Amino acid sequence: MTYEAAENRYESIPYRRTGRSGLKLPAVSLGLWHNFGDDKPLDTQRAILRRAFDLGVTHFDLANNYGPPYGSAETNFGRIFREDFRPYRDEIVLSTKAGYDMWPGPYGEWGSRKYLLASLDQSLKRMGVEYVDIFYSHRFDPETPLEETMGALDHAVRSGKALYAGISSYSAERTAEAAAILRDMGTPLLIHQPSYSMLNRWIEGPLLDTLDQEGVGCIAFSPLAQGMLTDKYLNGIPEGSRAGQGKSLSPDLLTGEALGHIRSLNEMAEKRGQSLAQMAIAWTLRDQRVTSALIGASSVAQLEDSLGALQRLDFSDDELATIDRYAVEAGINIWAASSAH
């Protein structure tokens, strides 16, 4: 059945300006890190993407190696885009990244010009699009000159294969350097994508201050702490969950102390009339320097629950103080090595 987007799709979600640019993003964006590989039914993927767009989620975020297998999330998105979303291309913000391992050998990961630009060409082919709106350096490469990595992003923009340049998981110091290099090239740094949640608060302080000073937007990924900030683990580790499968969340992190903090946060969410996931997403958006929260979804129901966070974004000072008692580092920042340089 031919897809027609909901006529009221821009009435239910707020949009925030990305730094000092002209681009606005939905306060919640949809990431295709999990649930869009070949291990998930295409019909489920299609239903999630359609519902997201109908609810005003205009930004879809990918990377070259999302799957499994690597590349399959882009391929599957490309098929759905071709069949459903091509008439709406100018209403969609599409992003992809390169930096982690994608293919064998010395040219298949990190931050060289050869890898980044080859990867972008492959991503465009898999998705069947002429350009992406944002192309990211997915992680900092300590062995490649930053000028080379940023030069590749600049070339991607100047060639018309990307409209904007972004970085992910860079430290505050490297972010400032990257912004300066790109500024000198005439291609401003649009956005930084760091991990951020109540259990992973590393961006507070220097990084957010740097982004504000540089006029760079911020899109926070993993606001649910790889699933810890949901009701999923309150009573143990369910079979098939990320922790149960050891996917991006080690069961060793679900200590008695951590679960105690999560249960306290869950009680507070209930008092606010929200699910824990909704409160966690709303909390990441409490700072206006955060442009968007990047969520994943395994079903339409999960997507709708997450978007329900936007119904209650306000926090009282007392609520924030209470959250601070339990929102403590939980050792879940598996991307810390990239921002350690």
mmCIF file of C-alpha atoms in Angstrom:
data_model
loop_
_atom_site.group_PDB
_atom_site.id
_atom_site.type_symbol
_atom_site.label_atom_id
_atom_site.label_comp_id
_atom_site.label_asym_id
_atom_site.label_seq_id
_atom_site.Cartn_x
_atom_site.Cartn_y
_atom_site.Cartn_z
ATOM 1 C CA MET A 1 0.000 0.000 0.000
ATOM 2 C CA THR A 2 1.425 3.389 -1.003
ATOM 3 C CA TYR A 3 2.599 5.400 1.986
ATOM 4 C CA GLU A 4 1.233 8.903 2.459
ATOM 5 C CA ALA A 5 2.633 10.872 5.388
ATOM 6 C CA ALA A 6 0.231 12.189 8.013
ATOM 7 C CA GLU A 7 -0.914 15.720 7.226
ATOM 8 C CA ASN A 8 -0.515 16.802 10.872
ATOM 9 C CA ARG A 9 3.025 15.447 11.208
ATOM 10 C CA TYR A 10 4.523 18.770 12.303
ATOM 11 C CA GLU A 11 2.014 19.474 15.060
ATOM 12 C CA SER A 12 3.188 17.164 17.854
ATOM 13 C CA ILE A 13 6.941 17.598 18.229
ATOM 14 C CA PRO A 14 9.156 20.593 19.028
ATOM 15 C CA TYR A 15 12.152 21.446 16.844
ATOM 16 C CA ARG A 16 15.367 22.963 18.117
ATOM 17 C CA ARG A 17 17.976 24.986 16.265
ATOM 18 C CA THR A 18 21.294 23.196 15.789
ATOM 19 C CA GLY A 19 23.860 25.500 17.388
ATOM 20 C CA ARG A 20 24.098 28.748 15.423
ATOM 21 C CA SER A 21 23.142 27.116 12.113
ATOM 22 C CA GLY A 22 19.951 27.424 10.139
ATOM 23 C CA LEU A 23 19.087 23.747 10.615
ATOM 24 C CA LYS A 24 16.456 22.649 13.112
ATOM 25 C CA LEU A 25 16.179 19.073 14.353
ATOM 26 C CA PRO A 26 13.296 17.338 16.099
ATOM 27 C CA ALA A 27 13.817 17.219 19.865
ATOM 28 C CA VAL A 28 13.849 13.427 19.479
ATOM 29 C CA SER A 29 15.584 11.798 16.505
ATOM 30 C CA LEU A 30 15.543 8.128 15.474
ATOM 31 C CA GLY A 31 18.778 6.160 15.342
ATOM 32 C CA LEU A 32 19.146 2.931 13.380
ATOM 33 C CA TRP A 33 22.063 1.505 15.397
ATOM 34 C CA HIS A 34 20.022 -1.542 16.471
ATOM 35 C CA ASN A 35 16.843 -3.114 15.065
ATOM 36 C CA PHE A 36 17.412 -2.229 11.403
ATOM 37 C CA GLY A 37 19.805 -4.980 10.345
ATOM 38 C CA ASP A 38 19.016 -8.203 8.537
ATOM 39 C CA ASP A 39 18.175 -9.885 11.846
ATOM 40 C CA LYS A 40 14.927 -7.885 12.109
ATOM 41 C CA PRO A 41 11.828 -8.107 9.875
ATOM 42 C CA LEU A 42 11.722 -5.425 7.206
ATOM 43 C CA ASP A 43 8.016 -4.876 7.829
ATOM 44 C CA THR A 44 8.749 -3.970 11.454
ATOM 45 C CA GLN A 45 11.453 -1.547 10.349
ATOM 46 C CA ARG A 46 9.094 0.023 7.840
ATOM 47 C CA ALA A 47 6.328 0.422 10.448
ATOM 48 C CA ILE A 48 8.712 2.149 12.895
ATOM 49 C CA LEU A 49 10.044 4.559 10.266
ATOM 50 C CA ARG A 50 6.582 5.411 8.952
ATOM 51 C CA ARG A 51 5.195 6.047 12.432
ATOM 52 C CA ALA A 52 8.214 8.150 13.394
ATOM 53 C CA PHE A 53 7.823 10.395 10.356
ATOM 54 C CA ASP A 54 4.060 10.655 10.893
ATOM 55 C CA LEU A 55 4.803 11.922 14.413
ATOM 56 C CA GLY A 56 7.234 14.580 13.205
ATOM 57 C CA VAL A 57 10.546 12.755 13.573
ATOM 58 C CA THR A 58 12.341 14.079 10.511
ATOM 59 C CA HIS A 59 15.882 12.984 11.402
ATOM 60 C CA PHE A 60 17.109 9.433 10.773
ATOM 61 C CA ASP A 61 20.643 8.629 11.919
ATOM 62 C CA LEU A 62 22.793 5.797 10.563
ATOM 63 C CA ALA A 63 26.423 4.725 10.268
ATOM 64 C CA ASN A 64 28.283 2.622 7.745
ATOM 65 C CA ASN A 65 28.609 -0.439 10.003
ATOM 66 C CA TYR A 66 25.121 -0.527 11.524
ATOM 67 C CA GLY A 67 23.503 -3.912 11.137
ATOM 68 C CA PRO A 68 24.134 -6.810 11.475
ATOM 69 C CA PRO A 69 25.787 -7.443 9.118
ATOM 70 C CA TYR A 70 27.729 -4.239 8.526
ATOM 71 C CA GLY A 71 25.987 -2.011 5.997
ATOM 72 C CA SER A 72 22.623 -3.742 6.237
ATOM 73 C CA ALA A 73 20.909 -0.939 8.167
ATOM 74 C CA GLU A 74 21.751 1.473 5.342
ATOM 75 C CA THR A 75 20.664 -1.059 2.724
ATOM 76 C CA ASN A 76 17.362 -1.732 4.493
ATOM 77 C CA PHE A 77 16.750 1.958 5.061
ATOM 78 C CA GLY A 78 17.535 2.572 1.395
ATOM 79 C CA ARG A 79 14.886 0.105 0.296
ATOM 80 C CA ILE A 80 12.258 1.642 2.593
ATOM 81 C CA PHE A 81 13.308 5.129 1.522
ATOM 82 C CA ARG A 82 12.927 4.220 -2.151
ATOM 83 C CA GLU A 83 9.498 2.669 -1.643
ATOM 84 C CA ASP A 84 8.049 5.082 0.955
ATOM 85 C CA PHE A 85 10.015 8.241 1.596
ATOM 86 C CA ARG A 86 11.542 9.439 -1.669
ATOM 87 C CA PRO A 87 8.741 12.020 -2.235
ATOM 88 C CA TYR A 88 9.626 13.464 1.196
ATOM 89 C CA ARG A 89 13.422 13.646 0.776
ATOM 90 C CA ASP A 90 13.496 17.419 1.288
ATOM 91 C CA GLU A 91 11.668 17.015 4.613
ATOM 92 C CA ILE A 92 14.142 14.452 5.944
ATOM 93 C CA VAL A 93 17.487 14.972 7.655
ATOM 94 C CA LEU A 94 19.579 11.896 6.902
ATOM 95 C CA SER A 95 22.942 11.316 8.563
ATOM 96 C CA THR A 96 25.640 8.676 8.419
ATOM 97 C CA LYS A 97 29.125 8.188 9.832
ATOM 98 C CA ALA A 98 32.477 6.548 9.280
ATOM 99 C CA GLY A 99 35.239 5.863 11.782
ATOM 100 C CA TYR A 100 34.834 2.395 13.249
ATOM 101 C CA ASP A 101 35.788 -0.825 11.479
ATOM 102 C CA MET A 102 33.855 -1.419 8.278
ATOM 103 C CA TRP A 103 35.981 -3.596 5.986
ATOM 104 C CA PRO A 104 39.285 -5.492 6.339
ATOM 105 C CA GLY A 105 42.705 -3.955 6.006
ATOM 106 C CA PRO A 106 44.299 -0.617 6.870
ATOM 107 C CA TYR A 107 41.821 1.495 4.883
ATOM 108 C CA GLY A 108 38.630 0.219 6.520
ATOM 109 C CA GLU A 109 38.456 2.238 9.733
ATOM 110 C CA TRP A 110 39.647 5.325 11.647
ATOM 111 C CA GLY A 111 39.976 8.807 10.161
ATOM 112 C CA SER A 112 42.001 8.886 6.955
ATOM 113 C CA ARG A 113 40.749 10.789 3.950
ATOM 114 C CA LYS A 114 40.828 7.571 1.921
ATOM 115 C CA TYR A 115 38.577 5.693 4.358
ATOM 116 C CA LEU A 116 36.090 8.458 5.100
ATOM 117 C CA LEU A 117 35.401 9.399 1.495
ATOM 118 C CA ALA A 118 35.296 5.803 0.265
ATOM 119 C CA SER A 119 32.883 4.964 3.066
ATOM 120 C CA LEU A 120 30.636 7.895 2.227
ATOM 121 C CA ASP A 121 30.428 6.767 -1.399
ATOM 122 C CA GLN A 122 29.481 3.265 -0.258
ATOM 123 C CA SER A 123 26.849 4.637 2.146
ATOM 124 C CA LEU A 124 25.232 6.742 -0.566
ATOM 125 C CA LYS A 125 25.096 3.721 -2.856
ATOM 126 C CA ARG A 126 23.552 1.481 -0.180
ATOM 127 C CA MET A 127 20.883 4.043 0.669
ATOM 128 C CA GLY A 128 20.246 5.053 -2.918
ATOM 129 C CA VAL A 129 20.535 8.785 -2.240
ATOM 130 C CA GLU A 130 22.631 11.501 -3.863
ATOM 131 C CA TYR A 131 23.660 13.109 -0.576
ATOM 132 C CA VAL A 132 23.300 12.893 3.185
ATOM 133 C CA ASP A 133 22.434 15.913 5.250
ATOM 134 C CA ILE A 134 25.120 15.235 7.895
ATOM 135 C CA PHE A 135 28.321 13.221 7.511
ATOM 136 C CA TYR A 136 30.192 12.458 10.727
ATOM 137 C CA SER A 137 33.662 11.479 11.749
ATOM 138 C CA HIS A 138 32.457 8.690 14.055
ATOM 139 C CA ARG A 139 35.445 8.796 16.398
ATOM 140 C CA PHE A 140 38.681 10.704 16.903
ATOM 141 C CA ASP A 141 41.717 9.108 15.295
ATOM 142 C CA PRO A 142 44.847 9.805 17.374
ATOM 143 C CA GLU A 143 47.173 8.657 14.569
ATOM 144 C CA THR A 144 45.761 10.733 11.698
ATOM 145 C CA PRO A 145 46.254 14.516 11.590
ATOM 146 C CA LEU A 146 43.020 16.215 12.520
ATOM 147 C CA GLU A 147 43.494 18.449 9.481
ATOM 148 C CA GLU A 148 43.215 15.377 7.239
ATOM 149 C CA THR A 149 40.058 14.069 8.899
ATOM 150 C CA MET A 150 38.382 17.470 8.864
ATOM 151 C CA GLY A 151 39.609 18.030 5.319
ATOM 152 C CA ALA A 152 37.723 14.896 4.270
ATOM 153 C CA LEU A 153 34.533 16.253 5.862
ATOM 154 C CA ASP A 154 35.082 19.580 4.112
ATOM 155 C CA HIS A 155 35.520 17.773 0.790
ATOM 156 C CA ALA A 156 32.331 15.755 1.377
ATOM 157 C CA VAL A 157 30.401 19.000 1.807
ATOM 158 C CA ARG A 158 32.039 20.817 -1.112
ATOM 159 C CA SER A 159 31.427 17.854 -3.413
ATOM 160 C CA GLY A 160 27.702 17.958 -2.605
ATOM 161 C CA LYS A 161 27.695 14.497 -1.053
ATOM 162 C CA ALA A 162 26.893 15.975 2.373
ATOM 163 C CA LEU A 163 25.297 19.252 3.410
ATOM 164 C CA TYR A 164 26.881 19.513 6.867
ATOM 165 C CA ALA A 165 29.865 18.147 8.805
ATOM 166 C CA GLY A 166 29.671 16.493 12.201
ATOM 167 C CA ILE A 167 31.861 14.691 14.728
ATOM 168 C CA SER A 168 31.084 12.076 17.365
ATOM 169 C CA SER A 169 32.684 11.250 20.722
ATOM 170 C CA TYR A 170 35.423 13.899 20.495
ATOM 171 C CA SER A 171 36.783 15.535 23.650
ATOM 172 C CA ALA A 172 36.140 19.218 24.328
ATOM 173 C CA GLU A 173 39.713 20.091 23.335
ATOM 174 C CA ARG A 174 39.618 18.160 20.061
ATOM 175 C CA THR A 175 36.153 19.534 19.317
ATOM 176 C CA ALA A 176 37.477 23.088 19.572
ATOM 177 C CA GLU A 177 40.400 22.192 17.291
ATOM 178 C CA ALA A 178 38.107 20.515 14.764
ATOM 179 C CA ALA A 179 35.760 23.504 14.759
ATOM 180 C CA ALA A 180 38.656 25.888 14.152
ATOM 181 C CA ILE A 181 40.043 23.803 11.269
ATOM 182 C CA LEU A 182 36.656 23.540 9.583
ATOM 183 C CA ARG A 183 35.951 27.228 10.124
ATOM 184 C CA ASP A 184 39.198 28.115 8.351
ATOM 185 C CA MET A 185 38.158 25.860 5.471
ATOM 186 C CA GLY A 186 34.806 27.593 5.206
ATOM 187 C CA THR A 187 32.752 24.573 6.266
ATOM 188 C CA PRO A 188 31.434 25.150 9.792
ATOM 189 C CA LEU A 189 31.171 22.253 12.226
ATOM 190 C CA LEU A 190 27.427 21.727 12.565
ATOM 191 C CA ILE A 191 27.010 19.165 15.320
ATOM 192 C CA HIS A 192 28.626 16.846 17.852
ATOM 193 C CA GLN A 193 27.106 13.458 18.707
ATOM 194 C CA PRO A 194 28.188 12.260 22.174
ATOM 195 C CA SER A 195 26.800 9.549 24.422
ATOM 196 C CA TYR A 196 24.844 11.140 27.274
ATOM 197 C CA SER A 197 22.448 9.908 29.906
ATOM 198 C CA MET A 198 21.728 10.088 33.615
ATOM 199 C CA LEU A 199 24.271 7.292 34.075
ATOM 200 C CA ASN A 200 26.868 8.747 31.683
ATOM 201 C CA ARG A 201 27.292 12.478 32.275
ATOM 202 C CA TRP A 202 30.729 13.115 30.795
ATOM 203 C CA ILE A 203 29.645 15.954 28.478
ATOM 204 C CA GLU A 204 28.558 18.233 31.326
ATOM 205 C CA GLY A 205 31.069 21.010 31.782
ATOM 206 C CA PRO A 206 33.867 21.409 29.219
ATOM 207 C CA LEU A 207 32.242 19.775 26.195
ATOM 208 C CA LEU A 208 28.841 21.478 26.418
ATOM 209 C CA ASP A 209 30.586 24.770 27.175
ATOM 210 C CA THR A 210 32.810 24.338 24.113
ATOM 211 C CA LEU A 211 29.845 23.515 21.881
ATOM 212 C CA ASP A 212 28.047 26.599 23.135
ATOM 213 C CA GLN A 213 31.081 28.815 22.520
ATOM 214 C CA GLU A 214 31.622 27.390 19.033
ATOM 215 C CA GLY A 215 27.948 27.517 18.070
ATOM 216 C CA VAL A 216 27.862 23.757 17.506
ATOM 217 C CA GLY A 217 24.765 21.649 18.098
ATOM 218 C CA CYS A 218 24.625 18.541 20.269
ATOM 219 C CA ILE A 219 22.651 15.343 19.631
ATOM 220 C CA ALA A 220 22.858 12.936 22.572
ATOM 221 C CA PHE A 221 22.891 9.242 21.770
ATOM 222 C CA SER A 222 22.056 6.403 24.149
ATOM 223 C CA PRO A 223 19.931 8.596 26.484
ATOM 224 C CA LEU A 224 18.513 5.379 27.938
ATOM 225 C CA ALA A 225 21.992 4.110 28.858
ATOM 226 C CA GLN A 226 21.812 1.110 26.510
ATOM 227 C CA GLY A 227 18.485 0.184 28.092
ATOM 228 C CA MET A 228 19.419 0.527 31.757
ATOM 229 C CA LEU A 229 17.139 3.555 32.124
ATOM 230 C CA THR A 230 13.987 1.602 31.364
ATOM 231 C CA ASP A 231 11.866 -0.747 33.433
ATOM 232 C CA LYS A 232 13.463 -3.702 31.620
ATOM 233 C CA TYR A 233 16.019 -4.584 34.286
ATOM 234 C CA LEU A 234 14.206 -3.632 37.473
ATOM 235 C CA ASN A 235 13.508 -7.286 38.269
ATOM 236 C CA GLY A 236 16.465 -9.056 36.681
ATOM 237 C CA ILE A 237 17.905 -9.589 33.201
ATOM 238 C CA PRO A 238 15.271 -10.689 30.659
ATOM 239 C CA GLU A 239 16.174 -13.238 28.011
ATOM 240 C CA GLY A 240 16.788 -11.563 24.673
ATOM 241 C CA SER A 241 17.684 -8.178 26.189
ATOM 242 C CA ARG A 242 20.926 -6.359 25.364
ATOM 243 C CA ALA A 243 22.423 -7.369 28.707
ATOM 244 C CA GLY A 244 21.155 -10.923 28.251
ATOM 245 C CA GLN A 245 22.893 -11.122 24.882
ATOM 246 C CA GLY A 246 25.916 -9.071 25.947
ATOM 247 C CA LYS A 247 25.155 -6.508 23.208
ATOM 248 C CA SER A 248 26.621 -3.095 24.152
ATOM 249 C CA LEU A 249 25.575 -3.646 27.795
ATOM 250 C CA SER A 250 27.505 -5.947 30.099
ATOM 251 C CA PRO A 251 25.403 -7.695 32.748
ATOM 252 C CA ASP A 252 28.278 -6.913 35.138
ATOM 253 C CA LEU A 253 27.101 -3.268 35.129
ATOM 254 C CA LEU A 254 23.735 -4.222 36.619
ATOM 255 C CA THR A 255 25.053 -4.229 40.180
ATOM 256 C CA GLY A 256 22.895 -4.010 43.268
ATOM 257 C CA GLU A 257 23.940 -0.379 43.737
ATOM 258 C CA ALA A 258 23.163 0.537 40.123
ATOM 259 C CA LEU A 259 19.778 -1.172 40.222
ATOM 260 C CA GLY A 260 19.010 0.629 43.480
ATOM 261 C CA HIS A 261 19.661 3.969 41.777
ATOM 262 C CA ILE A 262 17.555 2.957 38.781
ATOM 263 C CA ARG A 263 14.652 1.898 41.013
ATOM 264 C CA SER A 264 14.782 5.264 42.807
ATOM 265 C CA LEU A 265 14.718 7.066 39.474
ATOM 266 C CA ASN A 266 11.819 4.882 38.367
ATOM 267 C CA GLU A 267 9.841 5.880 41.464
ATOM 268 C CA MET A 268 10.441 9.535 40.655
ATOM 269 C CA ALA A 269 9.326 9.037 37.061
ATOM 270 C CA GLU A 270 6.099 7.475 38.322
ATOM 271 C CA LYS A 271 5.455 10.524 40.490
ATOM 272 C CA ARG A 272 5.903 12.712 37.403
ATOM 273 C CA GLY A 273 3.445 10.587 35.444
ATOM 274 C CA GLN A 274 6.135 9.279 33.124
ATOM 275 C CA SER A 275 7.844 6.006 32.405
ATOM 276 C CA LEU A 276 11.494 5.872 33.425
ATOM 277 C CA ALA A 277 12.476 5.970 29.756
ATOM 278 C CA GLN A 278 10.384 9.072 29.171
ATOM 279 C CA MET A 279 11.913 10.873 32.147
ATOM 280 C CA ALA A 280 15.425 9.876 31.061
ATOM 281 C CA ILE A 281 14.896 11.331 27.587
ATOM 282 C CA ALA A 282 13.279 14.495 28.955
ATOM 283 C CA TRP A 283 16.192 14.921 31.368
ATOM 284 C CA THR A 284 18.770 14.911 28.543
ATOM 285 C CA LEU A 285 16.779 17.700 26.885
ATOM 286 C CA ARG A 286 16.586 19.908 29.988
ATOM 287 C CA ASP A 287 19.675 21.796 28.790
ATOM 288 C CA GLN A 288 18.851 23.882 25.712
ATOM 289 C CA ARG A 289 22.369 23.282 24.398
ATOM 290 C CA VAL A 290 21.249 19.708 23.652
ATOM 291 C CA THR A 291 19.571 19.941 20.265
ATOM 292 C CA SER A 292 18.085 16.460 20.114
ATOM 293 C CA ALA A 293 17.964 13.131 21.937
ATOM 294 C CA LEU A 294 18.758 10.177 19.683
ATOM 295 C CA ILE A 295 16.659 7.118 20.488
ATOM 296 C CA GLY A 296 16.353 3.626 19.121
ATOM 297 C CA ALA A 297 13.159 1.611 18.787
ATOM 298 C CA SER A 298 12.432 -2.089 18.336
ATOM 299 C CA SER A 299 8.690 -1.580 17.869
ATOM 300 C CA VAL A 300 6.125 1.115 17.147
ATOM 301 C CA ALA A 301 4.950 0.872 20.757
ATOM 302 C CA GLN A 302 8.457 1.557 22.078
ATOM 303 C CA LEU A 303 8.853 4.477 19.694
ATOM 304 C CA GLU A 304 5.569 6.006 20.859
ATOM 305 C CA ASP A 305 6.490 5.544 24.507
ATOM 306 C CA SER A 306 9.816 7.313 23.988
ATOM 307 C CA LEU A 307 8.191 10.205 22.134
ATOM 308 C CA GLY A 308 5.832 10.550 25.089
ATOM 309 C CA ALA A 309 8.792 12.148 26.873
ATOM 310 C CA LEU A 310 8.006 15.351 24.993
ATOM 311 C CA GLN A 311 4.730 15.737 26.888
ATOM 312 C CA ARG A 312 6.624 16.613 30.080
ATOM 313 C CA LEU A 313 9.985 18.311 29.577
ATOM 314 C CA ASP A 314 9.915 20.605 32.619
ATOM 315 C CA PHE A 315 11.742 19.774 35.864
ATOM 316 C CA SER A 316 11.558 21.581 39.172
ATOM 317 C CA ASP A 317 14.758 22.399 41.056
ATOM 318 C CA ASP A 318 13.780 19.836 43.694
ATOM 319 C CA GLU A 319 13.307 17.145 41.059
ATOM 320 C CA LEU A 320 16.695 17.886 39.501
ATOM 321 C CA ALA A 321 18.350 17.773 42.921
ATOM 322 C CA THR A 322 16.750 14.407 43.651
ATOM 323 C CA ILE A 323 17.793 13.043 40.274
ATOM 324 C CA ASP A 324 21.372 14.166 40.929
ATOM 325 C CA ARG A 325 21.480 11.869 43.990
ATOM 326 C CA TYR A 326 20.865 8.814 41.847
ATOM 327 C CA ALA A 327 22.051 9.892 38.398
ATOM 328 C CA VAL A 328 25.668 8.869 38.893
ATOM 329 C CA GLU A 329 28.273 7.416 36.594
ATOM 330 C CA ALA A 330 27.699 3.709 36.045
ATOM 331 C CA GLY A 331 30.723 2.773 33.915
ATOM 332 C CA ILE A 332 28.678 2.432 30.730
ATOM 333 C CA ASN A 333 30.557 4.842 28.460
ATOM 334 C CA ILE A 334 31.994 2.267 26.065
ATOM 335 C CA TRP A 335 33.009 5.109 23.737
ATOM 336 C CA ALA A 336 35.257 6.824 26.297
ATOM 337 C CA ALA A 337 38.484 5.937 24.483
ATOM 338 C CA SER A 338 37.588 8.250 21.600
ATOM 339 C CA SER A 339 37.137 11.287 23.858
ATOM 340 C CA ALA A 340 40.172 10.510 26.047
ATOM 341 C CA HIS A 341 42.660 12.111 23.640
#
